[in-house]
Short mmCIF file of C-alpha atoms in Angstrom, two decimals:
data_model
loop_
_atom_site.label_atom_id
_atom_site.label_comp_id
_atom_site.label_asym_id
_atom_site.label_seq_id
_atom_site.Cartn_x
_atom_site.Cartn_y
_atom_site.Cartn_z
CA MET A 166 233.76 115.86 137.99
CA THR A 167 232.44 112.35 137.81
CA GLY A 168 228.94 113.59 138.58
CA VAL A 169 229.24 116.31 135.95
CA ARG A 170 230.40 113.79 133.33
CA LYS A 171 227.44 111.52 134.11
CA ALA A 172 225.01 114.41 133.81
CA VAL A 173 226.51 115.47 130.48
CA ALA A 174 226.41 111.90 129.17
CA ALA A 175 222.78 111.51 130.21
CA ALA A 176 221.90 114.78 128.50
CA LEU A 177 223.63 113.68 125.31
CA LEU A 178 221.79 110.34 125.33
CA CYS A 179 218.49 112.11 125.84
CA ALA A 180 219.22 114.52 122.99
CA ALA A 181 220.17 111.63 120.72
CA ALA A 182 216.96 109.81 121.56
CA VAL A 183 214.91 112.91 120.82
CA ALA A 184 216.77 113.49 117.57
CA GLY A 185 216.23 109.88 116.54
CA ALA A 186 212.54 109.75 117.39
CA ALA A 187 210.29 110.02 114.35
CA THR A 188 207.83 112.87 114.30
CA PRO A 189 204.15 111.95 113.86
CA GLU A 190 204.37 113.21 110.29
CA GLN A 191 207.36 110.98 109.56
CA GLU A 192 205.70 108.03 111.28
CA THR A 193 202.65 108.55 109.05
CA LEU A 194 204.89 108.51 105.98
CA ASP A 195 206.63 105.37 107.23
CA ARG A 196 203.34 103.56 107.77
CA VAL A 197 202.08 104.49 104.32
CA ALA A 198 205.39 103.29 102.88
CA ARG A 199 204.98 99.96 104.66
CA MET A 200 201.47 99.78 103.25
CA ARG A 201 202.84 100.25 99.74
CA ALA A 202 205.45 97.57 100.32
CA MET A 203 202.95 94.89 101.35
CA PRO A 204 203.03 91.97 98.92
CA ALA A 205 199.85 90.62 97.40
CA ALA A 206 198.30 88.16 99.84
CA ALA A 207 198.50 84.68 98.33
CA VAL A 208 196.15 82.86 100.72
CA ASP A 209 193.38 83.78 103.14
CA GLN A 210 195.69 83.49 106.14
CA ASP A 211 198.06 86.03 104.59
CA ALA A 212 195.13 88.35 103.89
CA GLN A 213 194.00 88.16 107.51
CA GLN A 214 197.48 89.06 108.77
CA GLN A 215 197.63 91.86 106.23
CA ARG A 216 194.30 93.16 107.52
CA ARG A 217 195.61 93.15 111.09
CA ASP A 218 198.65 95.16 109.99
CA LEU A 219 196.47 97.62 108.11
CA ASP A 220 194.12 97.94 111.07
CA ALA A 221 197.10 98.76 113.28
CA ALA A 222 198.00 101.58 110.90
CA TRP A 223 194.38 102.78 111.05
CA ARG A 224 194.50 102.91 114.84
CA TRP A 225 197.72 104.88 114.76
CA PHE A 226 196.32 107.35 112.22
CA GLY A 227 193.23 107.75 114.38
CA ASN A 228 195.24 108.37 117.53
CA ASN A 229 197.38 110.96 115.72
CA LYS A 230 194.76 112.42 113.42
CA THR A 231 195.88 116.05 113.55
CA ALA A 232 199.35 115.19 112.29
CA ALA A 233 198.33 112.27 110.09
CA LEU A 234 195.52 113.77 108.01
CA PRO A 235 197.58 116.35 106.05
CA VAL A 236 200.16 113.69 105.23
CA LEU A 237 197.52 111.16 104.18
CA ARG A 238 195.88 113.71 101.91
CA ARG A 239 199.17 114.46 100.17
CA GLU A 240 200.11 110.80 99.86
CA LEU A 241 196.75 109.76 98.46
CA ALA A 242 196.69 112.64 95.97
CA ALA A 243 200.19 111.65 94.82
CA GLU A 244 199.17 107.98 94.58
CA LEU A 245 196.23 108.84 92.35
CA LYS A 246 198.56 110.51 89.85
CA LYS A 247 200.48 107.28 89.29
CA ALA A 248 199.80 105.12 86.26
CA LYS A 249 199.26 102.13 88.55
CA PRO A 250 198.32 103.37 92.02
CA ASN A 251 198.85 101.04 94.94
CA GLN A 252 195.51 99.38 95.62
CA LEU A 253 195.95 99.00 99.38
CA VAL A 254 196.79 102.69 99.72
CA LEU A 255 193.70 103.58 97.71
CA LEU A 256 191.59 101.33 99.93
CA ASP A 257 192.81 102.09 103.42
CA VAL A 258 193.96 105.69 103.12
CA GLY A 259 190.90 106.50 101.02
CA TYR A 260 188.53 104.88 103.49
CA PHE A 261 190.27 106.52 106.45
CA LEU A 262 189.79 109.95 104.88
CA ARG A 263 186.15 109.11 104.18
CA ALA A 264 185.45 107.82 107.68
CA GLN A 265 187.61 110.06 109.85
CA GLY A 266 188.61 112.98 107.68
CA GLU A 267 186.89 116.29 107.09
CA PRO A 268 183.85 116.70 104.81
CA SER A 269 186.21 118.29 102.28
CA ASP A 270 188.12 114.97 102.11
CA ARG A 271 185.18 113.10 100.62
CA ALA A 272 185.94 114.05 97.02
CA LEU A 273 189.50 112.73 97.31
CA ALA A 274 188.26 109.56 99.02
CA THR A 275 185.75 109.00 96.21
CA GLN A 276 188.51 109.38 93.63
CA ALA A 277 190.43 106.66 95.45
CA LEU A 278 187.40 104.38 95.53
CA LEU A 279 186.78 104.89 91.82
CA ALA A 280 190.41 104.00 91.10
CA ILE A 281 190.17 100.59 92.80
CA ASP A 282 190.47 97.78 90.27
CA ALA A 283 187.31 95.66 90.42
CA ASP A 284 189.34 92.72 89.11
CA GLY A 285 192.38 93.43 91.25
CA ILE A 286 193.82 92.38 94.58
CA VAL A 287 191.51 94.40 96.84
CA PRO A 288 188.25 92.60 95.95
CA LYS A 289 190.05 89.27 96.17
CA THR A 290 191.70 89.77 99.57
CA GLN A 291 190.10 92.80 101.27
CA SER A 292 186.47 92.60 100.15
CA GLN A 293 185.07 93.27 103.63
CA GLN A 294 187.02 96.51 103.97
CA LEU A 295 185.97 97.43 100.44
CA PHE A 296 182.33 96.87 101.46
CA ARG A 297 182.78 99.25 104.40
CA PHE A 298 184.34 101.89 102.15
CA VAL A 299 181.55 101.63 99.57
CA HIS A 300 178.88 101.55 102.28
CA ALA A 301 180.28 104.73 103.83
CA SER A 302 180.31 106.40 100.40
CA ALA A 303 176.89 105.24 99.19
CA PRO A 304 174.91 108.09 100.83
CA ASP A 305 176.48 110.42 98.24
CA LYS A 306 174.59 108.47 95.54
CA ASP A 307 177.49 108.65 93.10
CA VAL A 308 176.38 106.40 90.24
CA ARG A 309 179.97 106.12 89.02
CA LEU A 310 180.35 103.47 91.73
CA PHE A 311 177.76 101.17 90.16
CA PRO A 312 180.26 99.30 87.93
CA LEU A 313 182.39 98.51 90.99
CA ILE A 314 179.38 97.47 93.08
CA ASP A 315 178.01 95.36 90.22
CA LYS A 316 181.27 93.55 89.58
CA VAL A 317 182.41 92.91 93.14
CA PHE A 318 179.18 92.50 95.08
CA LEU A 319 176.22 91.80 92.76
CA ARG A 320 178.18 89.36 90.62
CA GLY A 321 180.49 88.28 93.42
CA HIS A 322 180.15 86.28 96.61
CA VAL A 323 181.06 88.72 99.36
CA THR A 324 179.91 88.24 102.94
CA VAL A 325 180.84 90.57 105.78
CA PHE A 326 181.34 89.66 109.42
CA VAL A 327 180.26 92.32 111.93
CA PRO A 328 182.15 91.39 115.12
CA GLN A 329 180.36 93.81 117.44
CA HIS A 330 177.08 92.02 116.69
CA GLY A 331 178.46 88.54 116.05
CA TYR A 332 176.60 88.74 112.76
CA THR A 333 177.51 87.88 109.18
CA VAL A 334 175.91 89.88 106.37
CA ASP A 335 175.02 87.44 103.60
CA GLU A 336 175.68 88.02 99.90
CA THR A 337 172.26 89.45 99.08
CA SER A 338 172.11 91.64 102.19
CA VAL A 339 175.52 93.08 101.30
CA CYS A 340 173.95 94.29 98.05
CA ILE A 341 170.85 95.60 99.84
CA TYR A 342 173.03 97.73 102.11
CA LEU A 343 174.88 99.22 99.15
CA TYR A 344 172.22 99.68 96.48
CA GLY A 345 169.50 100.55 98.99
CA GLN A 346 171.07 103.88 99.87
CA TYR A 347 170.76 104.99 96.24
CA GLY A 348 166.96 104.74 96.27
CA GLU A 349 165.34 105.25 92.85
CA LEU A 350 168.73 105.45 91.13
CA ALA A 351 169.53 101.90 92.20
CA GLU A 352 166.08 100.64 91.33
CA ARG A 353 166.40 101.90 87.75
CA HIS A 354 169.90 100.49 87.51
CA LEU A 355 168.87 97.06 88.77
CA ARG A 356 165.87 96.97 86.43
CA GLY A 357 168.30 97.31 83.57
CA LEU A 358 170.15 94.20 84.76
CA LEU A 359 167.11 91.93 84.86
CA ARG A 360 167.74 90.88 81.27
CA ASP A 361 171.11 89.40 82.28
CA PRO A 362 170.52 85.80 83.40
CA ALA A 363 173.79 85.83 85.34
CA VAL A 364 172.52 88.42 87.81
CA ALA A 365 168.73 88.42 87.36
CA ASN A 366 168.05 86.39 90.51
CA ARG A 367 170.28 88.51 92.74
CA ALA A 368 168.90 91.71 91.22
CA LEU A 369 165.35 90.51 91.96
CA GLU A 370 166.30 89.70 95.54
CA VAL A 371 167.62 93.23 96.02
CA LEU A 372 164.61 94.79 94.29
CA MET A 373 162.36 93.04 96.80
CA TRP A 374 163.95 95.34 99.39
CA VAL A 375 164.57 98.54 97.43
CA GLY A 376 162.06 98.34 94.57
CA SER A 377 158.63 99.83 93.95
CA PRO A 378 155.66 99.46 91.59
CA ASP A 379 157.76 101.30 89.00
CA SER A 380 159.59 98.01 88.42
CA VAL A 381 156.45 95.90 87.91
CA PRO A 382 156.54 95.96 84.07
CA ALA A 383 160.20 94.92 83.96
CA VAL A 384 159.67 92.16 86.51
CA ALA A 385 156.44 90.99 84.85
CA ALA A 386 158.46 90.25 81.73
CA LEU A 387 160.26 87.54 83.74
CA LEU A 388 157.07 85.66 84.60
CA THR A 389 157.43 83.70 81.37
CA THR A 390 160.93 82.51 82.25
CA PRO A 391 161.53 78.75 82.19
CA ASP A 392 163.70 79.13 85.31
CA ALA A 393 161.58 78.25 88.35
CA ASP A 394 163.87 80.12 90.75
CA THR A 395 163.68 83.32 88.72
CA PHE A 396 159.90 82.93 88.44
CA ALA A 397 159.53 82.54 92.21
CA ARG A 398 161.61 85.65 92.83
CA ALA A 399 159.59 87.65 90.30
CA VAL A 400 156.31 86.64 91.95
CA THR A 401 157.69 87.41 95.40
CA PHE A 402 158.72 90.88 94.24
CA MET A 403 155.16 91.52 93.03
CA LEU A 404 153.77 90.54 96.43
CA ARG A 405 156.36 92.35 98.58
CA ALA A 406 157.06 95.55 96.67
CA GLY A 407 154.72 95.76 93.69
CA GLY A 408 151.70 97.27 95.43
CA PRO A 409 148.35 97.11 93.61
CA GLN A 410 150.19 97.08 90.28
CA GLY A 411 152.01 93.91 91.30
CA ARG A 412 148.76 92.26 92.35
CA GLU A 413 147.09 93.17 89.05
CA ALA A 414 150.06 91.87 87.06
CA LEU A 415 149.78 88.50 88.80
CA LEU A 416 146.01 88.36 88.34
CA ALA A 417 146.43 89.08 84.63
CA PHE A 418 149.19 86.52 84.18
CA ASP A 419 148.26 83.50 82.06
CA ALA A 420 149.55 80.59 84.13
CA ARG A 421 148.44 77.82 81.79
CA GLY A 422 151.98 77.28 80.55
CA LEU A 423 153.45 76.77 84.01
CA THR A 424 154.71 73.37 85.06
CA GLY A 425 156.48 71.79 88.01
CA LYS A 426 157.73 73.96 90.86
CA ALA A 427 156.78 77.20 89.15
CA ARG A 428 153.15 76.09 88.86
CA GLU A 429 153.04 74.91 92.48
CA PHE A 430 154.48 78.21 93.69
CA TYR A 431 152.06 80.26 91.62
CA LEU A 432 149.01 78.33 92.83
CA GLN A 433 150.08 78.89 96.44
CA THR A 434 150.53 82.62 95.97
CA ARG A 435 147.42 83.01 93.82
CA GLN A 436 145.34 82.34 96.91
CA GLN A 437 146.85 85.42 98.58
CA LEU A 438 145.85 87.79 95.81
CA ALA A 439 142.15 87.93 96.65
CA SER A 440 142.95 89.09 100.19
CA MET A 441 145.52 91.67 99.14
CA ASN A 442 143.76 94.83 100.22
CA PHE A 443 144.56 97.59 102.67
CA ASP A 444 142.47 96.33 105.59
CA THR A 445 143.94 92.82 105.48
CA LEU A 446 147.51 94.00 105.02
CA ALA A 447 147.21 96.62 107.76
CA GLN A 448 145.95 94.02 110.20
CA GLN A 449 149.03 91.91 109.49
CA LEU A 450 151.13 94.78 110.82
CA ALA A 451 149.64 94.32 114.29
CA ASP A 452 151.86 92.64 116.88
CA ALA A 453 149.15 90.08 117.71
CA PRO A 454 145.72 89.07 116.44
CA PRO A 455 143.04 91.45 117.78
CA SER A 456 140.74 90.35 120.58
CA GLU A 457 137.33 91.62 121.62
CA LYS A 458 138.83 93.19 124.75
CA ALA A 459 141.71 94.87 122.96
CA PRO A 460 141.23 98.59 122.32
CA PRO A 461 141.18 99.57 118.67
CA PRO A 462 144.45 100.94 117.32
CA ARG A 463 144.85 104.68 117.54
CA ARG A 464 144.43 106.74 114.43
CA LEU A 465 147.25 109.21 114.78
CA ASP A 466 146.60 112.76 113.66
CA GLU A 467 149.15 114.47 111.43
CA ALA A 468 151.08 116.03 114.31
CA ALA A 469 151.33 112.75 116.22
CA THR A 470 152.32 110.92 113.04
CA ARG A 471 155.14 113.35 112.34
CA GLN A 472 156.35 112.92 115.90
CA VAL A 473 156.49 109.14 115.46
CA LEU A 474 158.29 109.55 112.14
CA ALA A 475 160.80 111.89 113.77
CA THR A 476 161.47 109.24 116.41
CA LEU A 477 161.93 106.60 113.72
CA SER A 478 164.38 108.84 111.88
CA ALA A 479 166.33 109.69 115.04
CA THR A 480 166.72 105.98 115.86
CA TYR A 481 167.67 105.07 112.28
CA GLY A 482 164.45 103.17 111.72
CA SER A 483 164.09 101.22 114.97
CA TYR A 484 160.47 100.23 115.69
CA GLU A 485 161.02 99.67 119.40
CA GLY A 486 157.93 101.11 121.09
CA ILE A 487 156.28 101.98 117.76
CA GLN A 488 153.23 100.24 116.31
CA PRO A 489 153.50 100.06 112.49
CA MET A 490 149.75 99.53 112.21
CA GLU A 491 149.10 102.93 113.78
CA LEU A 492 151.25 104.55 111.12
CA ALA A 493 149.31 102.71 108.43
CA LEU A 494 146.05 104.10 109.85
CA SER A 495 147.38 107.61 110.50
CA ALA A 496 145.86 110.81 109.14
CA LEU A 497 148.97 111.85 107.21
CA PRO A 498 148.33 111.70 103.45
CA ARG A 499 149.46 108.43 101.97
CA GLN A 500 152.15 109.75 99.62
CA GLN A 501 153.68 111.98 102.27
CA LEU A 502 153.86 109.01 104.61
CA ILE A 503 155.45 106.80 101.96
CA ASP A 504 158.03 109.48 101.12
CA GLU A 505 158.98 109.85 104.78
CA LEU A 506 159.28 106.09 105.20
CA LEU A 507 161.52 105.83 102.14
CA ARG A 508 163.86 108.40 103.70
CA ILE A 509 163.81 106.48 106.98
CA ARG A 510 164.63 103.26 105.11
CA GLN A 511 167.75 104.85 103.70
CA ARG A 512 168.81 105.92 107.20
CA SER A 513 168.13 102.40 108.45
CA LEU A 514 170.61 101.08 105.91
CA LEU A 515 173.38 102.89 107.78
CA ARG A 516 172.92 100.31 110.57
CA ILE A 517 174.58 97.00 109.74
CA SER A 518 172.93 94.33 111.88
CA GLY A 519 170.28 91.65 111.80
CA GLU A 520 168.00 93.92 113.82
CA ALA A 521 168.35 96.63 111.19
CA LEU A 522 167.21 94.27 108.43
CA THR A 523 164.19 93.28 110.53
CA ASP A 524 163.28 96.95 110.91
CA ILE A 525 163.81 97.58 107.20
CA ASP A 526 161.53 94.66 106.42
CA THR A 527 158.87 96.24 108.64
CA THR A 528 159.28 99.57 106.85
CA ASN A 529 158.98 97.87 103.47
CA THR A 530 155.85 95.99 104.56
CA LEU A 531 154.38 99.26 105.80
CA ILE A 532 155.20 101.04 102.53
CA ASN A 533 153.66 98.27 100.42
CA THR A 534 150.56 98.26 102.65
CA LEU A 535 150.16 102.02 102.26
CA ARG A 536 150.21 101.67 98.48
CA PHE A 537 146.84 99.91 98.86
CA ARG A 538 145.39 102.68 101.04
CA PRO A 539 142.83 104.84 99.23
CA ASN A 540 144.41 108.15 100.27
#
């Protein structure tokens, strides 16, 4: 009988353990509840610990996605109906649904992102996670996010550490990664902010990367600014992204009123204007100065050009093994080539690394060079 009693006792203990074990659905609810209960982080050290706790919840959700996703959808939808939704739930559950949910979850995730208070606790303590959420959502080009991006990132001082690359995205590059995916929508939006002295310099820095000759008139209006830093950024935009229109605006500019650093900067750049033509700019795209023994660059036909562009797109804009100068000289019509490169630039912005920015800079240089090409 002793053996029977032991077997029965063991069975009862096992049943009790099973009965007491939380189901994945209940565990998901418990983790969301703990998320709601987190106090506002008072100092950076608290915020870092909070992030570690939130990341642990993320890992659990990811490892139990089938059970977790339906619960997370219900919990986030319920949170959004509250007068004051919990900001950490909006951030982390919303971003999880965006990053690891189904395509149908994107609308709910966007609602969560739009409900985040730009003046609240999330931008103050979880700005890097907020950047990731916005960056993942930017390809949708939802302009309703512009007020949040403007307030937190354009007017703020957010940097983002990328541990897998040992790389920190600086304040301006953070904005480039976000606005850049919006293309022309962002360019028009940023042009409208150039009249605001508080953000004009940062807006110009971003426009250098995402702008076009369409912004030349708005930027030209800043050439009369008394602020030497703003003036230098306006001139740099003309040279980097303004195409022939930018060159003509600088040539037409009356510099007699310039003094100090602004005058020195203008005189230095004025010397570049005479040599701003397609042949000179295309040569600058070469990896090394040409030599008499070096074969001339290939002039790719349309089929070969499209193949190179397809490779660029597939690699998210990596120029490894690709000669930008050959694209500049290719047979593909200029505007078609520019349009393809603009699409590739937006794909490149999905890569967050120093190498990606180098490739994007190459794409931008190539686009600006092509604007000088006759056809």
